[in-house]
Each structure stands twice: as structure tokens, then as C-alpha cells.
PDB file of C-alpha atoms and ligand atoms in Angstrom:
ATOM      1  CA  MET C   1     200.313  61.283  72.265  1.00 72.00           C
ATOM      2  CA  ASN C   2     202.451  61.472  69.110  1.00 82.00           C
ATOM      3  CA  ASP C   3     200.882  64.298  67.154  1.00 94.00           C
ATOM      4  CA  CYS C   4     199.371  66.341  69.990  1.00 98.00           C
ATOM      5  CA  ILE C   5     200.672  69.925  70.116  1.00 98.00           C
ATOM      6  CA  PHE C   6     199.943  70.295  73.823  1.00 98.00           C
ATOM      7  CA  CYS C   7     201.843  67.093  74.636  1.00 98.00           C
ATOM      8  CA  LYS C   8     204.723  68.607  72.649  1.00 98.00           C
ATOM      9  CA  ILE C   9     204.456  71.885  74.577  1.00 98.00           C
ATOM     10  CA  ALA C  10     204.421  69.927  77.853  1.00 98.00           C
ATOM     11  CA  ALA C  11     207.548  68.066  76.730  1.00 97.00           C
ATOM     12  CA  GLY C  12     209.273  71.294  75.632  1.00 96.00           C
ATOM     13  CA  GLU C  13     209.373  70.119  71.999  1.00 97.00           C
ATOM     14  CA  ILE C  14     207.310  73.140  70.883  1.00 97.00           C
ATOM     15  CA  PRO C  15     208.297  76.481  72.425  1.00 97.00           C
ATOM     16  CA  SER C  16     205.846  78.343  74.650  1.00 98.00           C
ATOM     17  CA  THR C  17     205.941  81.039  77.285  1.00 98.00           C
ATOM     18  CA  LYS C  18     205.624  78.880  80.375  1.00 98.00           C
ATOM     19  CA  LEU C  19     204.309  80.516  83.532  1.00 98.00           C
ATOM     20  CA  TYR C  20     204.478  77.420  85.707  1.00 98.00           C
ATOM     21  CA  GLU C  21     205.434  73.765  85.518  1.00 98.00           C
ATOM     22  CA  ASP C  22     205.495  70.837  87.910  1.00 98.00           C
ATOM     23  CA  GLU C  23     205.387  67.057  87.578  1.00 98.00           C
ATOM     24  CA  LEU C  24     201.659  67.052  86.825  1.00 98.00           C
ATOM     25  CA  CYS C  25     200.847  70.150  84.782  1.00 98.00           C
ATOM     26  CA  VAL C  26     202.072  73.110  82.744  1.00 98.00           C
ATOM     27  CA  ALA C  27     200.719  76.677  82.418  1.00 98.00           C
ATOM     28  CA  PHE C  28     201.650  78.781  79.389  1.00 98.00           C
ATOM     29  CA  ASN C  29     200.418  81.872  77.605  1.00 98.00           C
ATOM     30  CA  ASP C  30     197.847  81.355  74.856  1.00 98.00           C
ATOM     31  CA  ALA C  31     199.353  82.054  71.409  1.00 98.00           C
ATOM     32  CA  ASN C  32     196.239  83.993  70.381  1.00 98.00           C
ATOM     33  CA  PRO C  33     195.171  85.850  73.537  1.00 98.00           C
ATOM     34  CA  MET C  34     191.529  86.889  73.870  1.00 97.00           C
ATOM     35  CA  ALA C  35     192.204  89.105  76.911  1.00 97.00           C
ATOM     36  CA  PRO C  36     195.195  90.954  78.418  1.00 98.00           C
ATOM     37  CA  VAL C  37     195.749  87.879  80.616  1.00 98.00           C
ATOM     38  CA  HIS C  38     195.085  84.604  78.786  1.00 98.00           C
ATOM     39  CA  PHE C  39     196.954  81.485  79.722  1.00 98.00           C
ATOM     40  CA  LEU C  40     196.239  77.779  79.482  1.00 99.00           C
ATOM     41  CA  VAL C  41     196.791  75.081  82.076  1.00 99.00           C
ATOM     42  CA  ILE C  42     197.130  71.474  80.919  1.00 98.00           C
ATOM     43  CA  PRO C  43     197.866  68.158  82.593  1.00 98.00           C
ATOM     44  CA  LYS C  44     201.032  66.480  81.333  1.00 98.00           C
ATOM     45  CA  GLU C  45     198.972  63.315  80.961  1.00 98.00           C
ATOM     46  CA  HIS C  46     197.091  63.319  77.673  1.00 98.00           C
ATOM     47  CA  PHE C  47     193.326  63.015  77.695  1.00 98.00           C
ATOM     48  CA  ALA C  48     191.025  64.765  75.304  1.00 98.00           C
ATOM     49  CA  SER C  49     188.588  66.798  77.347  1.00 98.00           C
ATOM     50  CA  ALA C  50     186.448  67.154  80.451  1.00 98.00           C
ATOM     51  CA  ALA C  51     184.233  64.460  78.928  1.00 98.00           C
ATOM     52  CA  GLU C  52     187.049  61.960  79.619  1.00 98.00           C
ATOM     53  CA  VAL C  53     187.494  62.683  83.338  1.00 98.00           C
ATOM     54  CA  THR C  54     187.388  59.447  85.323  1.00 98.00           C
ATOM     55  CA  ALA C  55     188.253  58.310  88.837  1.00 98.00           C
ATOM     56  CA  ASP C  56     191.757  57.581  87.519  1.00 96.00           C
ATOM     57  CA  ASN C  57     192.569  61.060  86.219  1.00 97.00           C
ATOM     58  CA  ALA C  58     190.232  63.375  88.191  1.00 98.00           C
ATOM     59  CA  SER C  59     192.755  64.351  90.858  1.00 98.00           C
ATOM     60  CA  VAL C  60     194.819  66.402  88.388  1.00 98.00           C
ATOM     61  CA  ILE C  61     191.816  68.680  87.845  1.00 98.00           C
ATOM     62  CA  GLY C  62     191.848  69.749  91.492  1.00 98.00           C
ATOM     63  CA  HIS C  63     195.596  70.239  91.265  1.00 98.00           C
ATOM     64  CA  ILE C  64     195.157  72.427  88.182  1.00 98.00           C
ATOM     65  CA  TYR C  65     192.662  74.622  90.057  1.00 98.00           C
ATOM     66  CA  GLU C  66     195.187  74.953  92.865  1.00 98.00           C
ATOM     67  CA  VAL C  67     197.804  76.099  90.315  1.00 98.00           C
ATOM     68  CA  ILE C  68     195.294  78.507  88.758  1.00 99.00           C
ATOM     69  CA  ALA C  69     194.627  80.122  92.160  1.00 98.00           C
ATOM     70  CA  LYS C  70     198.354  80.439  92.825  1.00 98.00           C
ATOM     71  CA  LEU C  71     199.055  82.001  89.411  1.00 98.00           C
ATOM     72  CA  ALA C  72     196.055  84.329  89.734  1.00 98.00           C
ATOM     73  CA  SER C  73     197.472  85.589  93.010  1.00 98.00           C
ATOM     74  CA  GLU C  74     200.937  86.064  91.523  1.00 98.00           C
ATOM     75  CA  LEU C  75     199.523  87.886  88.490  1.00 98.00           C
ATOM     76  CA  GLY C  76     197.283  90.117  90.646  1.00 98.00           C
ATOM     77  CA  ILE C  77     194.010  88.938  89.091  1.00 98.00           C
ATOM     78  CA  SER C  78     192.498  87.083  92.069  1.00 98.00           C
ATOM     79  CA  ASP C  79     189.575  89.507  92.233  1.00 97.00           C
ATOM     80  CA  GLY C  80     188.324  88.618  88.748  1.00 98.00           C
ATOM     81  CA  PHE C  81     189.100  85.963  86.175  1.00 98.00           C
ATOM     82  CA  ARG C  82     187.337  83.301  84.143  1.00 98.00           C
ATOM     83  CA  VAL C  83     188.228  79.618  83.762  1.00 98.00           C
ATOM     84  CA  VAL C  84     186.911  77.879  80.637  1.00 98.00           C
ATOM     85  CA  THR C  85     187.334  74.377  79.294  1.00 98.00           C
ATOM     86  CA  ASN C  86     185.781  73.644  75.916  1.00 98.00           C
ATOM     87  CA  VAL C  87     184.567  70.136  75.087  1.00 98.00           C
ATOM     88  CA  GLY C  88     184.169  69.083  71.470  1.00 98.00           C
ATOM     89  CA  SER C  89     183.429  70.917  68.244  1.00 98.00           C
ATOM     90  CA  LEU C  90     180.109  72.313  69.425  1.00 97.00           C
ATOM     91  CA  ALA C  91     181.943  74.240  72.152  1.00 97.00           C
ATOM     92  CA  GLY C  92     184.765  75.246  69.788  1.00 96.00           C
ATOM     93  CA  GLN C  93     187.450  72.907  71.128  1.00 98.00           C
ATOM     94  CA  THR C  94     190.302  72.934  68.601  1.00 98.00           C
ATOM     95  CA  VAL C  95     193.041  71.137  70.567  1.00 98.00           C
ATOM     96  CA  ARG C  96     191.993  67.686  71.796  1.00 98.00           C
ATOM     97  CA  HIS C  97     194.154  67.686  74.912  1.00 98.00           C
ATOM     98  CA  ILE C  98     192.195  68.940  77.916  1.00 98.00           C
ATOM     99  CA  HIS C  99     193.078  72.531  78.789  1.00 98.00           C
ATOM    100  CA  PHE C 100     191.771  75.261  81.032  1.00 99.00           C
ATOM    101  CA  HIS C 101     191.739  78.793  79.659  1.00 98.00           C
ATOM    102  CA  VAL C 102     192.282  81.508  82.292  1.00 98.00           C
ATOM    103  CA  LEU C 103     191.173  84.957  81.141  1.00 98.00           C
ATOM    104  CA  SER C 104     191.362  88.315  82.883  1.00 98.00           C
ATOM    105  CA  GLY C 105     192.516  91.921  82.603  1.00 97.00           C
ATOM    106  CA  LYS C 106     189.361  93.310  80.996  1.00 97.00           C
ATOM    107  CA  GLN C 107     185.599  93.193  81.484  1.00 97.00           C
ATOM    108  CA  LEU C 108     184.631  89.802  80.074  1.00 96.00           C
ATOM    109  CA  GLY C 109     181.440  89.353  78.062  1.00 94.00           C
ATOM    110  CA  SER C 110     178.543  87.064  78.851  1.00 92.00           C
ATOM    111  CA  PHE C 111     178.277  83.498  77.572  1.00 86.00           C
ATOM    112  CA  ASP C 112     176.308  82.252  74.583  1.00 82.00           C
TER     113      ASP C 112
HETATM  114  P1  LIG N   1     190.289  75.571  72.342  1.00 80.82           P
HETATM  115  O1  LIG N   1     189.642  76.315  71.207  1.00 80.82           O
HETATM  116  O2  LIG N   1     190.677  74.165  71.948  1.00 80.82           O
HETATM  117  O3  LIG N   1     189.508  75.625  73.620  1.00 80.82           O
HETATM  118  O4  LIG N   1     191.604  76.375  72.655  1.00 80.82           O
HETATM  119  C1  LIG N   1     192.850  76.089  72.100  1.00 80.82           C
HETATM  120  C2  LIG N   1     193.724  77.267  72.412  1.00 80.82           C
HETATM  121  O5  LIG N   1     195.063  76.902  72.191  1.00 80.82           O
HETATM  122  C3  LIG N   1     193.456  78.502  71.535  1.00 80.82           C
HETATM  123  O6  LIG N   1     193.116  79.612  72.350  1.00 80.82           O
HETATM  124  C4  LIG N   1     194.761  78.695  70.776  1.00 80.82           C
HETATM  125  O7  LIG N   1     195.085  80.075  70.623  1.00 80.82           O
HETATM  126  C5  LIG N   1     195.760  77.977  71.647  1.00 80.82           C
HETATM  127  N1  LIG N   1     196.869  77.393  70.916  1.00 80.82           N
HETATM  128  C6  LIG N   1     196.783  76.574  69.824  1.00 80.82           C
HETATM  129  N2  LIG N   1     198.015  76.192  69.428  1.00 80.82           N
HETATM  130  C7  LIG N   1     198.891  76.771  70.283  1.00 80.82           C
HETATM  131  C8  LIG N   1     200.325  76.743  70.396  1.00 80.82           C
HETATM  132  O8  LIG N   1     201.034  76.096  69.627  1.00 80.82           O
HETATM  133  N3  LIG N   1     200.872  77.476  71.406  1.00 80.82           N
HETATM  134  C9  LIG N   1     200.114  78.196  72.298  1.00 80.82           C
HETATM  135  N4  LIG N   1     200.757  78.879  73.242  1.00 80.82           N
HETATM  136  N5  LIG N   1     198.760  78.232  72.229  1.00 80.82           N
HETATM  137  C10 LIG N   1     198.163  77.531  71.227  1.00 80.82           C
HETATM  138 ZN1  LIG N   2     198.257  65.674  74.328  1.00 80.82          ZN
END
């Protein structure tokens, strides 16, 4: 997508601190971390949110969870982390390219 910042990060057109990359997805540190560990995992394919998961694109979600487990192990946070994906304005989604926040490194608060 032309004006999508996460597509640009995936393409390397906007710099980011990448933790992992393969043909399907990219993981990079969040620019405004909410916890000592806070990274995002995105598919390289653009779709807006978890509300747009279909039979055609669902397999990348499982792959992303596999990457999250691998990175959690490497970062030493396997015993406690949170995965969040916001959908739409009501949930506070600001970037309309599906992404999974991974947070850890402190006691995390409860949900709204
Ligand atoms: P959302 O609110 O959409 O669930 O989360 C978007 C996240 O993307 C925010 O936590 C924000 O800090 C992060 N973010 C927005 N723009 C950039 C950027 O250009 N680079 C990086 N690394 N993170 C970004
Ligand atoms: Zn995009």
C-alpha cells in the first residue's frame, strides 16, 4: 500500500530496529515502547486488521505466532509476555496495517 508506514518499514524504506525478518513477516521495536520489551510483528502483505482475516490470509497469523514464540525464547521472556492486536478506532488502532504488539519486562496491568 502506497502510504502505509508499516509497508514502508517492511520494505526498508523507513528505518526501524528489526529483530527478525523472513519472506512473510517482519518484527521490529516499537518507536514508543510501553514496556521494557515492546516489539511489533507484521505480515509483509498489507491488510488492515484482524477484522480482515480470511481463508486467503489466515495462515500468516499462525506463522507470526511461531515467530513471536521464537523471539520470546531468544529474548528470555517466554515465561511472561502479552500479545495484543488492536482493531479500529475504538480499540485505539492508529496504524491500519495489522500488527501484533509483544510486551514484556514488567508487570503488565489489567485490561479495560
Ligand atoms: P496501534 O495503536 O495501531 O495498535 O499501534 C501502533 C504502534 O506503532 C504504536 O505503538 C506506535 O508507537 C508504533 N509506531 C507508529 N509509527 C511507527 C514507526 O514509524 N516506527 C516504529 N518502530 N513504530 C511505530
Ligand atoms: Zn501496509
